[in-house]
Structures are given as C-alpha cells and as structure tokens.
Amino acid sequence: MKKKFRAMCLEVLLMSLAIMVKAQEKKLKIYISADMEGVVGVVTGEQLGSQGL
C-alpha cells in the first residue's frame, strides 16, 4: 500500500513539473514603440493586424 502511495505521489510530482516546464516555454512578447510624441500602445483589437497601422 505504501509503495502505491509513493508511486502516485511521484507521478503527481513529475506531472506537475512537466506542466511547469511546458508553461515556461511560451514567452510573453511585449513591443513598445516610442517616438518624439511619446510612447504608444495597442488600444483596440483592430490595431493588432497589418491593416490597423
């Protein structure tokens, strides 16, 4: 019984570590544009495409 419990705990730990590693692979990219007028950001969803610029 103790062996099964230990095996389950180890399995949960390994799955948790795998999920954490997978989550860290995706990096958030933030683009900041600044010119003489100042800093600008995306205000609406239409600005995210090439036609919004």
N, CA and C atoms as an extended XYZ file, in Angstrom:
159
Properties=species:S:1:pos:R:3:atomname:S:1:resname:S:1:resid:I:1 pbc="F F F"
N         0.828       -1.195        0.000 N   MET     1
C         0.000        0.000        0.000 CA  MET     1
C         0.869        1.254        0.000 C   MET     1
N         1.938        1.253        0.805 N   LYS     2
C         2.810        2.415        0.854 CA  LYS     2
C         3.517        2.634       -0.477 C   LYS     2
N         3.853        1.538       -1.161 N   LYS     3
C         4.535        1.657       -2.452 CA  LYS     3
C         3.621        2.306       -3.487 C   LYS     3
N         2.350        1.941       -3.468 N   LYS     4
C         1.403        2.538       -4.409 CA  LYS     4
C         1.231        4.024       -4.126 C   LYS     4
N         1.156        4.374       -2.852 N   PHE     5
C         1.003        5.778       -2.472 CA  PHE     5
C         2.227        6.585       -2.894 C   PHE     5
N         3.409        6.042       -2.653 N   ARG     6
C         4.642        6.724       -3.050 CA  ARG     6
C         4.715        6.878       -4.563 C   ARG     6
N         4.316        5.838       -5.277 N   ALA     7
C         4.336        5.891       -6.739 CA  ALA     7
C         3.365        6.951       -7.256 C   ALA     7
N         2.184        7.035       -6.636 N   MET     8
C         1.216        8.050       -7.045 CA  MET     8
C         1.730        9.445       -6.746 C   MET     8
N         2.345        9.638       -5.591 N   CYS     9
C         2.904       10.946       -5.237 CA  CYS     9
C         4.003       11.344       -6.215 C   CYS     9
N         4.861       10.399       -6.562 N   LEU    10
C         5.932       10.664       -7.512 CA  LEU    10
C         5.361       11.014       -8.883 C   LEU    10
N         4.325       10.309       -9.288 N   GLU    11
C         3.692       10.579      -10.577 CA  GLU    11
C         3.080       11.976      -10.609 C   GLU    11
N         2.405       12.358       -9.544 N   VAL    12
C         1.813       13.695       -9.465 CA  VAL    12
C         2.908       14.760       -9.489 C   VAL    12
N         3.988       14.527       -8.780 N   LEU    13
C         5.101       15.473       -8.764 CA  LEU    13
C         5.705       15.636      -10.155 C   LEU    13
N         5.939       14.528      -10.837 N   LEU    14
C         6.525       14.592      -12.177 CA  LEU    14
C         5.589       15.269      -13.171 C   LEU    14
N         4.302       15.007      -13.058 N   MET    15
C         3.339       15.667      -13.945 CA  MET    15
C         3.304       17.167      -13.680 C   MET    15
N         3.372       17.560      -12.413 N   SER    16
C         3.382       18.980      -12.064 CA  SER    16
C         4.619       19.667      -12.615 C   SER    16
N         5.760       19.022      -12.493 N   LEU    17
C         6.996       19.594      -13.023 CA  LEU    17
C         6.938       19.714      -14.542 C   LEU    17
N         6.378       18.717      -15.199 N   ALA    18
C         6.261       18.759      -16.658 CA  ALA    18
C         5.361       19.910      -17.099 C   ALA    18
N         4.281       20.125      -16.375 N   ILE    19
C         3.369       21.227      -16.704 CA  ILE    19
C         4.066       22.563      -16.497 C   ILE    19
N         4.827       22.695      -15.430 N   MET    20
C         5.541       23.945      -15.162 CA  MET    20
C         6.567       24.229      -16.248 C   MET    20
N         7.294       23.216      -16.677 N   VAL    21
C         8.299       23.400      -17.727 CA  VAL    21
C         7.622       23.793      -19.029 C   VAL    21
N         6.514       23.152      -19.352 N   LYS    22
C         5.786       23.463      -20.582 CA  LYS    22
C         5.259       24.890      -20.542 C   LYS    22
N         4.794       25.346      -19.399 N   ALA    23
C         4.259       26.699      -19.274 CA  ALA    23
C         5.354       27.742      -19.429 C   ALA    23
N         6.574       27.419      -19.054 N   GLN    24
C         7.670       28.375      -19.154 CA  GLN    24
C         8.211       28.486      -20.569 C   GLN    24
N         7.875       27.564      -21.468 N   GLU    25
C         8.367       27.619      -22.833 CA  GLU    25
C         7.775       28.791      -23.602 C   GLU    25
N         6.551       29.167      -23.308 N   LYS    26
C         5.910       30.268      -24.012 CA  LYS    26
C         6.298       31.578      -23.330 C   LYS    26
N         7.004       32.418      -24.069 N   LYS    27
C         7.426       33.691      -23.502 CA  LYS    27
C         6.495       34.795      -24.000 C   LYS    27
N         6.168       35.693      -23.123 N   LEU    28
C         5.338       36.829      -23.461 CA  LEU    28
C         6.188       37.861      -24.183 C   LEU    28
N         5.709       38.309      -25.330 N   LYS    29
C         6.426       39.323      -26.095 CA  LYS    29
C         5.673       40.637      -25.974 C   LYS    29
N         6.384       41.663      -25.588 N   ILE    30
C         5.798       42.990      -25.456 CA  ILE    30
C         6.588       43.937      -26.350 C   ILE    30
N         5.882       44.616      -27.219 N   TYR    31
C         6.516       45.578      -28.110 CA  TYR    31
C         6.158       46.985      -27.649 C   TYR    31
N         7.164       47.810      -27.489 N   ILE    32
C         6.961       49.199      -27.077 CA  ILE    32
C         7.498       50.089      -28.182 C   ILE    32
N         6.664       50.992      -28.646 N   SER    33
C         7.058       51.918      -29.702 CA  SER    33
C         7.108       53.321      -29.117 C   SER    33
N         8.210       54.008      -29.334 N   ALA    34
C         8.349       55.376      -28.826 CA  ALA    34
C         8.924       56.255      -29.927 C   ALA    34
N         8.411       57.471      -30.047 N   ASP    35
C         8.954       58.448      -30.984 CA  ASP    35
C         8.926       59.812      -30.308 C   ASP    35
N         9.022       60.867      -31.086 N   MET    36
C         9.101       62.206      -30.493 CA  MET    36
C         7.828       62.578      -29.740 C   MET    36
N         6.698       61.995      -30.134 N   GLU    37
C         5.439       62.310      -29.457 CA  GLU    37
C         5.258       61.536      -28.162 C   GLU    37
N         6.019       60.464      -27.981 N   GLY    38
C         5.914       59.702      -26.745 CA  GLY    38
C         5.746       58.212      -26.979 C   GLY    38
N         5.214       57.543      -25.986 N   VAL    39
C         5.045       56.093      -26.017 CA  VAL    39
C         3.619       55.776      -26.447 C   VAL    39
N         3.467       54.719      -27.251 N   VAL    40
C         2.147       54.327      -27.732 CA  VAL    40
C         1.951       52.836      -27.471 C   VAL    40
N         0.709       52.416      -27.387 N   GLY    41
C         0.391       51.002      -27.206 CA  GLY    41
C        -0.821       50.635      -28.037 C   GLY    41
N        -1.187       49.383      -28.027 N   VAL    42
C        -2.367       48.912      -28.749 CA  VAL    42
C        -3.596       49.291      -27.935 C   VAL    42
N        -4.528       49.987      -28.590 N   VAL    43
C        -5.726       50.449      -27.898 CA  VAL    43
C        -6.923       49.567      -28.232 C   VAL    43
N        -7.024       49.140      -29.487 N   THR    44
C        -8.146       48.304      -29.909 CA  THR    44
C        -7.631       47.049      -30.598 C   THR    44
N        -8.501       46.062      -30.748 N   GLY    45
C        -8.140       44.819      -31.414 CA  GLY    45
C        -7.822       45.004      -32.887 C   GLY    45
N        -8.420       46.021      -33.528 N   GLU    46
C        -8.156       46.269      -34.943 CA  GLU    46
C        -6.704       46.663      -35.192 C   GLU    46
N        -6.041       47.213      -34.206 N   GLN    47
C        -4.658       47.651      -34.368 CA  GLN    47
C        -3.669       46.489      -34.349 C   GLN    47
N        -4.113       45.295      -34.049 N   LEU    48
C        -3.212       44.154      -33.970 CA  LEU    48
C        -2.853       43.594      -35.335 C   LEU    48
N        -3.658       43.846      -36.346 N   GLY    49
C        -3.380       43.343      -37.688 CA  GLY    49
C        -2.592       44.352      -38.505 C   GLY    49
N        -2.156       43.937      -39.688 N   SER    50
C        -1.367       44.827      -40.539 CA  SER    50
C        -2.202       45.973      -41.092 C   SER    50
N        -3.513       45.818      -41.167 N   GLN    51
C        -4.367       46.882      -41.682 CA  GLN    51
C        -4.647       47.952      -40.629 C   GLN    51
N        -4.400       47.673      -39.385 N   GLY    52
C        -4.703       48.620      -38.319 CA  GLY    52
C        -3.647       49.679      -38.111 C   GLY    52
N        -2.517       49.534      -38.799 N   LEU    53
C        -1.437       50.504      -38.591 CA  LEU    53
C        -1.487       51.617      -39.575 C   LEU    53
